[in-house]
């Protein structure tokens, strides 16, 4: 029987893990362990600084591969040249990446094995900066990161929280599980392309993208609510893809059990009214809205203060209308590109076309949620995108993450044509 681990898309991949000299180097040990469990081959390169925090032996034991610590050491394991790992890599991850490493990489320096490999590889490169907040926020570090992004590096934004230096703020290395998940999502999305030298698109830099995801809960009493089966997967995939393409992403999420994609600002809401208020607060300076949420059209007129007790006979609920958020956005539209979703069970294109017009949208993504492999809770989707210009584009069944990029291609196209 195939195990869950063996099913990972990282299985069999050669991952070069660069570890630099920050206190978070200890977390890289768990990254190795997780990658190994998923069936990946992990080749660790440690900088001199990293060796002050964790020993080479630890990584050697964990990875079951030789660990490179010195570019000038006699090479016994790899095929001689100092760029052997650069060629072998399917992906390079530098975690933690210190300010010093980022500065060197941004200048194209190659003064140790890690920087040399980074410069020589054609594989996608991910860097996970981890340092004290002041160093992270320093304009020079930020400029270096911008330069790296411009050269196609994927920057995994640091988390906020308590730092080893005693302060609290941005600069913490994300948890190993999140780092591994970034790589899995990358390979899942197909973003790496057939040619490993194809780097991530950065066509949404400087754009603010507002995404809604998940369903809403409309309370009946303190323990019950009216809800729907939306899981939020489509909206979260769009938010993640938009962040990877460089956008400033706000994700307004209903109650769902999904982790926040790296680099995304998340606002949690429960009801349609709360979603309405959160979306309108963010709307004015937004460039594009992708409204993947399944919003309840009605809510119970009364919300009982105490749990409703059963009585003889039937119970009648009176429902009142919730605001149609997207329709309101359409009415208030200025520069924004608006994308809606139409989840239908019949007459899919006809209903979707009606919503496109009624809500003043640029595009609507129509899907038949009666299919098992599309719509709620599935990881895949099969849609037709209708444009306000009358175009209908049918897309085959694909992962929601791949579809997210297709939707964003349309958004980026509209933005570049001056729709915003
Ligand atoms: N939508 C919204 N606010 C609502 C209802 C829907 O913003 N109160 C948005 C959804 O996020 C989606 C689009 O409008 O992007 C279409 O949602 P859908 O539920 O398919 O359509 P409705 O307008 O609710 O129409 P109907 O219930 O008649 O199918």
PDB file of C-alpha atoms in Angstrom, residues 93-362:
ATOM      1  CA  UNK A  93      16.005  26.200  -0.210  1.00  0.00           C
ATOM      2  CA  UNK A  94      18.069  28.474   2.026  1.00  0.00           C
ATOM      3  CA  UNK A  95      16.623  28.343   5.548  1.00  0.00           C
ATOM      4  CA  UNK A  96      17.451  30.217   7.628  1.00  0.00           C
ATOM      5  CA  UNK A  97      18.838  32.891   5.319  1.00  0.00           C
ATOM      6  CA  UNK A  98      20.775  35.512   7.268  1.00  0.00           C
ATOM      7  CA  UNK A  99      21.025  39.182   6.270  1.00  0.00           C
ATOM      8  CA  UNK A 100      24.657  38.494   5.358  1.00  0.00           C
ATOM      9  CA  UNK A 101      23.747  35.644   3.013  1.00  0.00           C
ATOM     10  CA  UNK A 102      20.984  37.701   1.371  1.00  0.00           C
ATOM     11  CA  UNK A 103      23.389  40.597   0.820  1.00  0.00           C
ATOM     12  CA  UNK A 104      25.971  38.313  -0.758  1.00  0.00           C
ATOM     13  CA  UNK A 105      23.416  36.542  -2.949  1.00  0.00           C
ATOM     14  CA  UNK A 106      21.906  39.865  -4.046  1.00  0.00           C
ATOM     15  CA  UNK A 107      25.360  40.977  -5.230  1.00  0.00           C
ATOM     16  CA  UNK A 108      25.983  37.711  -7.075  1.00  0.00           C
ATOM     17  CA  UNK A 109      28.932  36.845  -4.848  1.00  0.00           C
ATOM     18  CA  UNK A 110      30.310  33.305  -4.789  1.00  0.00           C
ATOM     19  CA  UNK A 111      32.740  33.152  -1.896  1.00  0.00           C
ATOM     20  CA  UNK A 112      31.606  29.896  -0.325  1.00  0.00           C
ATOM     21  CA  UNK A 113      29.882  26.711  -1.403  1.00  0.00           C
ATOM     22  CA  UNK A 114      26.364  27.974  -0.740  1.00  0.00           C
ATOM     23  CA  UNK A 115      26.652  31.260  -2.631  1.00  0.00           C
ATOM     24  CA  UNK A 116      28.489  29.454  -5.442  1.00  0.00           C
ATOM     25  CA  UNK A 117      25.716  26.879  -5.736  1.00  0.00           C
ATOM     26  CA  UNK A 118      23.036  29.569  -5.670  1.00  0.00           C
ATOM     27  CA  UNK A 119      24.798  31.458  -8.443  1.00  0.00           C
ATOM     28  CA  UNK A 120      25.418  28.372 -10.543  1.00  0.00           C
ATOM     29  CA  UNK A 121      22.056  26.649 -10.330  1.00  0.00           C
ATOM     30  CA  UNK A 122      19.209  26.886 -12.801  1.00  0.00           C
ATOM     31  CA  UNK A 123      16.814  25.349 -10.281  1.00  0.00           C
ATOM     32  CA  UNK A 124      14.201  27.481  -8.516  1.00  0.00           C
ATOM     33  CA  UNK A 125      15.609  29.084  -5.362  1.00  0.00           C
ATOM     34  CA  UNK A 126      13.669  29.758  -2.180  1.00  0.00           C
ATOM     35  CA  UNK A 127      15.108  31.865   0.620  1.00  0.00           C
ATOM     36  CA  UNK A 128      13.583  32.066   4.086  1.00  0.00           C
ATOM     37  CA  UNK A 129      15.031  35.146   5.811  1.00  0.00           C
ATOM     38  CA  UNK A 130      15.321  34.867   9.598  1.00  0.00           C
ATOM     39  CA  UNK A 131      16.904  37.529  11.735  1.00  0.00           C
ATOM     40  CA  UNK A 132      16.311  40.215  14.300  1.00  0.00           C
ATOM     41  CA  UNK A 133      13.425  42.570  13.319  1.00  0.00           C
ATOM     42  CA  UNK A 134      15.611  45.672  12.983  1.00  0.00           C
ATOM     43  CA  UNK A 135      17.972  43.851  10.622  1.00  0.00           C
ATOM     44  CA  UNK A 136      15.050  42.495   8.627  1.00  0.00           C
ATOM     45  CA  UNK A 137      13.394  45.884   8.348  1.00  0.00           C
ATOM     46  CA  UNK A 138      16.639  47.655   7.517  1.00  0.00           C
ATOM     47  CA  UNK A 139      16.309  49.303   4.116  1.00  0.00           C
ATOM     48  CA  UNK A 140      19.444  47.533   2.880  1.00  0.00           C
ATOM     49  CA  UNK A 141      18.056  44.089   3.683  1.00  0.00           C
ATOM     50  CA  UNK A 142      14.743  45.019   2.069  1.00  0.00           C
ATOM     51  CA  UNK A 143      16.544  46.298  -1.048  1.00  0.00           C
ATOM     52  CA  UNK A 144      18.518  43.059  -1.221  1.00  0.00           C
ATOM     53  CA  UNK A 145      15.302  41.043  -0.993  1.00  0.00           C
ATOM     54  CA  UNK A 146      13.722  43.167  -3.705  1.00  0.00           C
ATOM     55  CA  UNK A 147      16.732  42.572  -5.921  1.00  0.00           C
ATOM     56  CA  UNK A 148      16.572  38.838  -5.287  1.00  0.00           C
ATOM     57  CA  UNK A 149      12.856  38.809  -6.112  1.00  0.00           C
ATOM     58  CA  UNK A 150      13.546  40.715  -9.315  1.00  0.00           C
ATOM     59  CA  UNK A 151      15.973  37.948 -10.251  1.00  0.00           C
ATOM     60  CA  UNK A 152      13.331  35.291  -9.718  1.00  0.00           C
ATOM     61  CA  UNK A 153      14.152  34.155  -6.174  1.00  0.00           C
ATOM     62  CA  UNK A 154      11.147  33.097  -4.123  1.00  0.00           C
ATOM     63  CA  UNK A 155      11.199  34.846  -0.784  1.00  0.00           C
ATOM     64  CA  UNK A 156       9.361  33.037   2.008  1.00  0.00           C
ATOM     65  CA  UNK A 157       8.221  35.854   4.268  1.00  0.00           C
ATOM     66  CA  UNK A 158       9.294  35.518   7.890  1.00  0.00           C
ATOM     67  CA  UNK A 159       6.695  35.026  10.569  1.00  0.00           C
ATOM     68  CA  UNK A 160       6.086  37.444  13.429  1.00  0.00           C
ATOM     69  CA  UNK A 161       6.521  36.522  17.059  1.00  0.00           C
ATOM     70  CA  UNK A 162       8.978  36.220  19.882  1.00  0.00           C
ATOM     71  CA  UNK A 163      12.552  36.295  18.594  1.00  0.00           C
ATOM     72  CA  UNK A 164      15.633  34.750  20.158  1.00  0.00           C
ATOM     73  CA  UNK A 165      17.070  38.216  20.845  1.00  0.00           C
ATOM     74  CA  UNK A 166      14.229  38.849  23.306  1.00  0.00           C
ATOM     75  CA  UNK A 167      12.262  41.226  21.101  1.00  0.00           C
ATOM     76  CA  UNK A 168       9.054  40.541  19.317  1.00  0.00           C
ATOM     77  CA  UNK A 169       8.370  41.306  15.654  1.00  0.00           C
ATOM     78  CA  UNK A 170       8.925  40.133  12.119  1.00  0.00           C
ATOM     79  CA  UNK A 171      11.966  37.978  11.381  1.00  0.00           C
ATOM     80  CA  UNK A 172      11.125  34.547  12.742  1.00  0.00           C
ATOM     81  CA  UNK A 173      11.759  31.540  10.528  1.00  0.00           C
ATOM     82  CA  UNK A 174       8.419  29.917   9.643  1.00  0.00           C
ATOM     83  CA  UNK A 175       7.890  26.460  11.152  1.00  0.00           C
ATOM     84  CA  UNK A 176       9.528  23.551   9.278  1.00  0.00           C
ATOM     85  CA  UNK A 177       6.111  22.174   8.303  1.00  0.00           C
ATOM     86  CA  UNK A 178       5.307  25.472   6.582  1.00  0.00           C
ATOM     87  CA  UNK A 179       8.639  25.572   4.738  1.00  0.00           C
ATOM     88  CA  UNK A 180       8.078  22.071   3.439  1.00  0.00           C
ATOM     89  CA  UNK A 181       4.534  22.936   2.470  1.00  0.00           C
ATOM     90  CA  UNK A 182       5.784  25.926   0.415  1.00  0.00           C
ATOM     91  CA  UNK A 183       7.918  23.509  -1.641  1.00  0.00           C
ATOM     92  CA  UNK A 184       5.082  21.016  -2.018  1.00  0.00           C
ATOM     93  CA  UNK A 185       2.687  23.724  -3.139  1.00  0.00           C
ATOM     94  CA  UNK A 186       5.272  24.984  -5.611  1.00  0.00           C
ATOM     95  CA  UNK A 187       5.666  21.593  -7.249  1.00  0.00           C
ATOM     96  CA  UNK A 188       1.931  21.004  -7.043  1.00  0.00           C
ATOM     97  CA  UNK A 189       1.183  24.233  -8.889  1.00  0.00           C
ATOM     98  CA  UNK A 190       3.285  23.270 -11.865  1.00  0.00           C
ATOM     99  CA  UNK A 191       4.844  26.755 -11.498  1.00  0.00           C
ATOM    100  CA  UNK A 192       8.315  25.295 -11.909  1.00  0.00           C
ATOM    101  CA  UNK A 193       7.495  24.362 -15.492  1.00  0.00           C
ATOM    102  CA  UNK A 194       9.276  21.815 -17.595  1.00  0.00           C
ATOM    103  CA  UNK A 195      12.399  23.927 -17.619  1.00  0.00           C
ATOM    104  CA  UNK A 196      13.698  24.488 -14.123  1.00  0.00           C
ATOM    105  CA  UNK A 197      15.121  27.814 -15.192  1.00  0.00           C
ATOM    106  CA  UNK A 198      11.607  29.208 -15.560  1.00  0.00           C
ATOM    107  CA  UNK A 199      11.261  31.309 -12.471  1.00  0.00           C
ATOM    108  CA  UNK A 200       8.188  32.538 -10.683  1.00  0.00           C
ATOM    109  CA  UNK A 201       6.210  35.294 -12.453  1.00  0.00           C
ATOM    110  CA  UNK A 202       6.373  38.599 -10.605  1.00  0.00           C
ATOM    111  CA  UNK A 203       3.660  40.430 -12.483  1.00  0.00           C
ATOM    112  CA  UNK A 204       1.641  41.597  -9.476  1.00  0.00           C
ATOM    113  CA  UNK A 205       4.360  43.517  -7.654  1.00  0.00           C
ATOM    114  CA  UNK A 206       2.940  46.796  -6.318  1.00  0.00           C
ATOM    115  CA  UNK A 207      -0.675  45.610  -6.732  1.00  0.00           C
ATOM    116  CA  UNK A 208      -3.123  45.123  -3.895  1.00  0.00           C
ATOM    117  CA  UNK A 209      -5.229  42.010  -4.351  1.00  0.00           C
ATOM    118  CA  UNK A 210      -8.223  41.299  -2.134  1.00  0.00           C
ATOM    119  CA  UNK A 211      -9.398  37.696  -1.983  1.00  0.00           C
ATOM    120  CA  UNK A 212     -12.375  36.248  -0.136  1.00  0.00           C
ATOM    121  CA  UNK A 213     -12.568  32.565   0.705  1.00  0.00           C
ATOM    122  CA  UNK A 214     -14.706  30.025   2.496  1.00  0.00           C
ATOM    123  CA  UNK A 215     -18.332  30.064   3.504  1.00  0.00           C
ATOM    124  CA  UNK A 216     -20.083  32.089   6.156  1.00  0.00           C
ATOM    125  CA  UNK A 217     -21.824  31.032   9.365  1.00  0.00           C
ATOM    126  CA  UNK A 218     -25.091  32.733  10.150  1.00  0.00           C
ATOM    127  CA  UNK A 219     -25.900  32.122  13.826  1.00  0.00           C
ATOM    128  CA  UNK A 220     -29.300  30.903  14.979  1.00  0.00           C
ATOM    129  CA  UNK A 221     -28.428  30.719  18.639  1.00  0.00           C
ATOM    130  CA  UNK A 222     -25.172  30.363  20.629  1.00  0.00           C
ATOM    131  CA  UNK A 223     -24.591  26.796  19.362  1.00  0.00           C
ATOM    132  CA  UNK A 224     -26.175  26.608  15.884  1.00  0.00           C
ATOM    133  CA  UNK A 225     -25.688  28.303  12.577  1.00  0.00           C
ATOM    134  CA  UNK A 226     -26.689  28.167   8.918  1.00  0.00           C
ATOM    135  CA  UNK A 227     -23.655  27.434   6.780  1.00  0.00           C
ATOM    136  CA  UNK A 228     -22.533  25.873   3.521  1.00  0.00           C
ATOM    137  CA  UNK A 229     -19.996  23.309   2.377  1.00  0.00           C
ATOM    138  CA  UNK A 230     -17.310  25.694   1.094  1.00  0.00           C
ATOM    139  CA  UNK A 231     -13.842  24.752   2.382  1.00  0.00           C
ATOM    140  CA  UNK A 232     -11.983  27.859   1.200  1.00  0.00           C
ATOM    141  CA  UNK A 233      -9.460  25.885  -0.886  1.00  0.00           C
ATOM    142  CA  UNK A 234     -10.003  27.880  -4.089  1.00  0.00           C
ATOM    143  CA  UNK A 235      -9.693  31.283  -2.425  1.00  0.00           C
ATOM    144  CA  UNK A 236      -6.635  30.233  -0.401  1.00  0.00           C
ATOM    145  CA  UNK A 237      -4.988  28.972  -3.594  1.00  0.00           C
ATOM    146  CA  UNK A 238      -5.642  32.343  -5.268  1.00  0.00           C
ATOM    147  CA  UNK A 239      -4.260  34.232  -2.268  1.00  0.00           C
ATOM    148  CA  UNK A 240      -1.128  32.095  -2.230  1.00  0.00           C
ATOM    149  CA  UNK A 241      -0.553  32.460  -5.963  1.00  0.00           C
ATOM    150  CA  UNK A 242      -1.087  36.230  -5.840  1.00  0.00           C
ATOM    151  CA  UNK A 243       1.446  36.569  -3.008  1.00  0.00           C
ATOM    152  CA  UNK A 244       3.973  34.490  -4.936  1.00  0.00           C
ATOM    153  CA  UNK A 245       3.487  36.804  -7.918  1.00  0.00           C
ATOM    154  CA  UNK A 246       4.405  39.745  -5.707  1.00  0.00           C
ATOM    155  CA  UNK A 247       1.004  41.215  -4.798  1.00  0.00           C
ATOM    156  CA  UNK A 248       0.130  42.734  -1.453  1.00  0.00           C
ATOM    157  CA  UNK A 249      -2.609  40.236  -0.584  1.00  0.00           C
ATOM    158  CA  UNK A 250      -5.467  40.592   1.880  1.00  0.00           C
ATOM    159  CA  UNK A 251      -7.413  37.384   2.413  1.00  0.00           C
ATOM    160  CA  UNK A 252     -10.816  37.797   4.033  1.00  0.00           C
ATOM    161  CA  UNK A 253     -11.594  34.280   5.196  1.00  0.00           C
ATOM    162  CA  UNK A 254     -14.752  32.726   6.541  1.00  0.00           C
ATOM    163  CA  UNK A 255     -14.475  29.923   9.114  1.00  0.00           C
ATOM    164  CA  UNK A 256     -12.208  27.359   7.411  1.00  0.00           C
ATOM    165  CA  UNK A 257      -9.512  24.991   8.643  1.00  0.00           C
ATOM    166  CA  UNK A 258      -6.683  26.108   6.365  1.00  0.00           C
ATOM    167  CA  UNK A 259      -3.268  27.582   7.153  1.00  0.00           C
ATOM    168  CA  UNK A 260      -2.592  31.141   6.020  1.00  0.00           C
ATOM    169  CA  UNK A 261      -0.453  31.146   2.874  1.00  0.00           C
ATOM    170  CA  UNK A 262       2.994  32.637   3.350  1.00  0.00           C
ATOM    171  CA  UNK A 263       3.128  36.419   2.916  1.00  0.00           C
ATOM    172  CA  UNK A 264      -0.644  36.915   3.039  1.00  0.00           C
ATOM    173  CA  UNK A 265      -2.490  39.265   5.443  1.00  0.00           C
ATOM    174  CA  UNK A 266      -5.532  37.377   6.692  1.00  0.00           C
ATOM    175  CA  UNK A 267      -8.713  38.847   8.175  1.00  0.00           C
ATOM    176  CA  UNK A 268     -11.009  36.234   9.727  1.00  0.00           C
ATOM    177  CA  UNK A 269     -14.762  36.763   9.620  1.00  0.00           C
ATOM    178  CA  UNK A 270     -17.768  34.653  10.527  1.00  0.00           C
ATOM    179  CA  UNK A 271     -20.917  36.126   8.985  1.00  0.00           C
ATOM    180  CA  UNK A 272     -21.761  37.645   5.596  1.00  0.00           C
ATOM    181  CA  UNK A 273     -22.212  41.013   7.288  1.00  0.00           C
ATOM    182  CA  UNK A 274     -18.712  40.779   8.818  1.00  0.00           C
ATOM    183  CA  UNK A 275     -17.300  39.788   5.419  1.00  0.00           C
ATOM    184  CA  UNK A 276     -19.095  42.748   3.845  1.00  0.00           C
ATOM    185  CA  UNK A 277     -17.620  45.171   6.397  1.00  0.00           C
ATOM    186  CA  UNK A 278     -14.069  43.741   6.124  1.00  0.00           C
ATOM    187  CA  UNK A 279     -14.126  43.799   2.310  1.00  0.00           C
ATOM    188  CA  UNK A 280     -15.449  47.344   2.117  1.00  0.00           C
ATOM    189  CA  UNK A 281     -12.790  48.558   4.565  1.00  0.00           C
ATOM    190  CA  UNK A 282     -10.094  47.290   2.182  1.00  0.00           C
ATOM    191  CA  UNK A 283     -11.750  48.115  -1.149  1.00  0.00           C
ATOM    192  CA  UNK A 284     -10.841  51.724  -1.985  1.00  0.00           C
ATOM    193  CA  UNK A 285      -7.126  51.199  -2.738  1.00  0.00           C
ATOM    194  CA  UNK A 286      -7.479  47.633  -4.030  1.00  0.00           C
ATOM    195  CA  UNK A 287      -6.449  46.832  -7.621  1.00  0.00           C
ATOM    196  CA  UNK A 288      -8.234  43.507  -7.971  1.00  0.00           C
ATOM    197  CA  UNK A 289     -10.846  41.548  -6.039  1.00  0.00           C
ATOM    198  CA  UNK A 290     -11.256  37.803  -6.430  1.00  0.00           C
ATOM    199  CA  UNK A 291     -14.419  36.807  -4.667  1.00  0.00           C
ATOM    200  CA  UNK A 292     -14.198  33.074  -4.186  1.00  0.00           C
ATOM    201  CA  UNK A 293     -16.247  33.026  -0.972  1.00  0.00           C
ATOM    202  CA  UNK A 294     -19.596  31.269  -0.804  1.00  0.00           C
ATOM    203  CA  UNK A 295     -21.590  33.940   0.966  1.00  0.00           C
ATOM    204  CA  UNK A 296     -24.914  33.114   2.627  1.00  0.00           C
ATOM    205  CA  UNK A 297     -27.662  35.075   0.911  1.00  0.00           C
ATOM    206  CA  UNK A 298     -29.898  34.878   3.988  1.00  0.00           C
ATOM    207  CA  UNK A 299     -29.491  34.956   7.746  1.00  0.00           C
ATOM    208  CA  UNK A 300     -31.960  34.137  10.519  1.00  0.00           C
ATOM    209  CA  UNK A 301     -33.982  37.251  11.377  1.00  0.00           C
ATOM    210  CA  UNK A 302     -33.554  36.606  15.090  1.00  0.00           C
ATOM    211  CA  UNK A 303     -30.449  35.331  16.805  1.00  0.00           C
ATOM    212  CA  UNK A 304     -31.614  33.695  20.024  1.00  0.00           C
ATOM    213  CA  UNK A 305     -29.613  34.706  23.084  1.00  0.00           C
ATOM    214  CA  UNK A 306     -29.957  31.203  24.545  1.00  0.00           C
ATOM    215  CA  UNK A 307     -29.962  27.755  22.959  1.00  0.00           C
ATOM    216  CA  UNK A 308     -33.329  27.174  21.258  1.00  0.00           C
ATOM    217  CA  UNK A 309     -35.172  24.362  23.086  1.00  0.00           C
ATOM    218  CA  UNK A 310     -37.293  21.883  21.237  1.00  0.00           C
ATOM    219  CA  UNK A 311     -41.070  22.059  21.489  1.00  0.00           C
ATOM    220  CA  UNK A 312     -43.900  20.026  20.034  1.00  0.00           C
ATOM    221  CA  UNK A 313     -44.653  20.688  16.388  1.00  0.00           C
ATOM    222  CA  UNK A 314     -42.569  22.332  13.660  1.00  0.00           C
ATOM    223  CA  UNK A 315     -40.170  25.188  14.038  1.00  0.00           C
ATOM    224  CA  UNK A 316     -40.328  28.016  11.522  1.00  0.00           C
ATOM    225  CA  UNK A 317     -37.344  30.198  10.889  1.00  0.00           C
ATOM    226  CA  UNK A 318     -37.668  33.588   9.293  1.00  0.00           C
ATOM    227  CA  UNK A 319     -34.685  34.472   7.125  1.00  0.00           C
ATOM    228  CA  UNK A 320     -33.755  37.954   5.952  1.00  0.00           C
ATOM    229  CA  UNK A 321     -31.471  38.951   3.071  1.00  0.00           C
ATOM    230  CA  UNK A 322     -27.761  39.513   3.567  1.00  0.00           C
ATOM    231  CA  UNK A 323     -25.996  42.194   1.553  1.00  0.00           C
ATOM    232  CA  UNK A 324     -24.764  41.076  -1.880  1.00  0.00           C
ATOM    233  CA  UNK A 325     -21.154  42.089  -1.341  1.00  0.00           C
ATOM    234  CA  UNK A 326     -19.957  41.654  -4.898  1.00  0.00           C
ATOM    235  CA  UNK A 327     -22.912  43.559  -6.341  1.00  0.00           C
ATOM    236  CA  UNK A 328     -22.085  46.447  -4.040  1.00  0.00           C
ATOM    237  CA  UNK A 329     -18.424  46.326  -5.133  1.00  0.00           C
ATOM    238  CA  UNK A 330     -19.616  46.420  -8.752  1.00  0.00           C
ATOM    239  CA  UNK A 331     -21.701  49.509  -8.047  1.00  0.00           C
ATOM    240  CA  UNK A 332     -18.797  51.255  -6.321  1.00  0.00           C
ATOM    241  CA  UNK A 333     -16.198  50.106  -8.846  1.00  0.00           C
ATOM    242  CA  UNK A 334     -13.501  52.588  -9.864  1.00  0.00           C
ATOM    243  CA  UNK A 335     -10.096  51.184 -10.883  1.00  0.00           C
ATOM    244  CA  UNK A 336     -10.729  47.694  -9.503  1.00  0.00           C
ATOM    245  CA  UNK A 337     -10.732  44.542 -11.604  1.00  0.00           C
ATOM    246  CA  UNK A 338     -13.561  42.380 -10.237  1.00  0.00           C
ATOM    247  CA  UNK A 339     -13.653  38.590 -10.478  1.00  0.00           C
ATOM    248  CA  UNK A 340     -16.626  36.611  -9.224  1.00  0.00           C
ATOM    249  CA  UNK A 341     -17.374  32.909  -8.961  1.00  0.00           C
ATOM    250  CA  UNK A 342     -20.595  31.233  -9.918  1.00  0.00           C
ATOM    251  CA  UNK A 343     -21.096  27.872  -8.294  1.00  0.00           C
ATOM    252  CA  UNK A 344     -24.066  26.322 -10.038  1.00  0.00           C
ATOM    253  CA  UNK A 345     -25.735  22.940 -10.246  1.00  0.00           C
ATOM    254  CA  UNK A 346     -27.624  23.564 -13.536  1.00  0.00           C
ATOM    255  CA  UNK A 347     -27.635  26.004 -16.510  1.00  0.00           C
ATOM    256  CA  UNK A 348     -24.118  26.955 -15.395  1.00  0.00           C
ATOM    257  CA  UNK A 349     -23.091  29.328 -18.199  1.00  0.00           C
ATOM    258  CA  UNK A 350     -26.443  31.037 -18.445  1.00  0.00           C
ATOM    259  CA  UNK A 351     -26.588  31.821 -14.726  1.00  0.00           C
ATOM    260  CA  UNK A 352     -22.928  32.838 -14.651  1.00  0.00           C
ATOM    261  CA  UNK A 353     -23.391  35.264 -17.553  1.00  0.00           C
ATOM    262  CA  UNK A 354     -26.328  36.823 -15.683  1.00  0.00           C
ATOM    263  CA  UNK A 355     -24.199  37.365 -12.566  1.00  0.00           C
ATOM    264  CA  UNK A 356     -21.307  38.813 -14.593  1.00  0.00           C
ATOM    265  CA  UNK A 357     -23.613  41.511 -15.921  1.00  0.00           C
ATOM    266  CA  UNK A 358     -25.688  42.120 -12.800  1.00  0.00           C
ATOM    267  CA  UNK A 359     -22.614  42.531 -10.568  1.00  0.00           C
ATOM    268  CA  UNK A 360     -20.603  44.602 -13.097  1.00  0.00           C
ATOM    269  CA  UNK A 361     -17.681  42.119 -13.132  1.00  0.00           C
ATOM    270  CA  UNK A 362     -14.672  41.823 -15.438  1.00  0.00           C
TER     271      UNK A 362
END
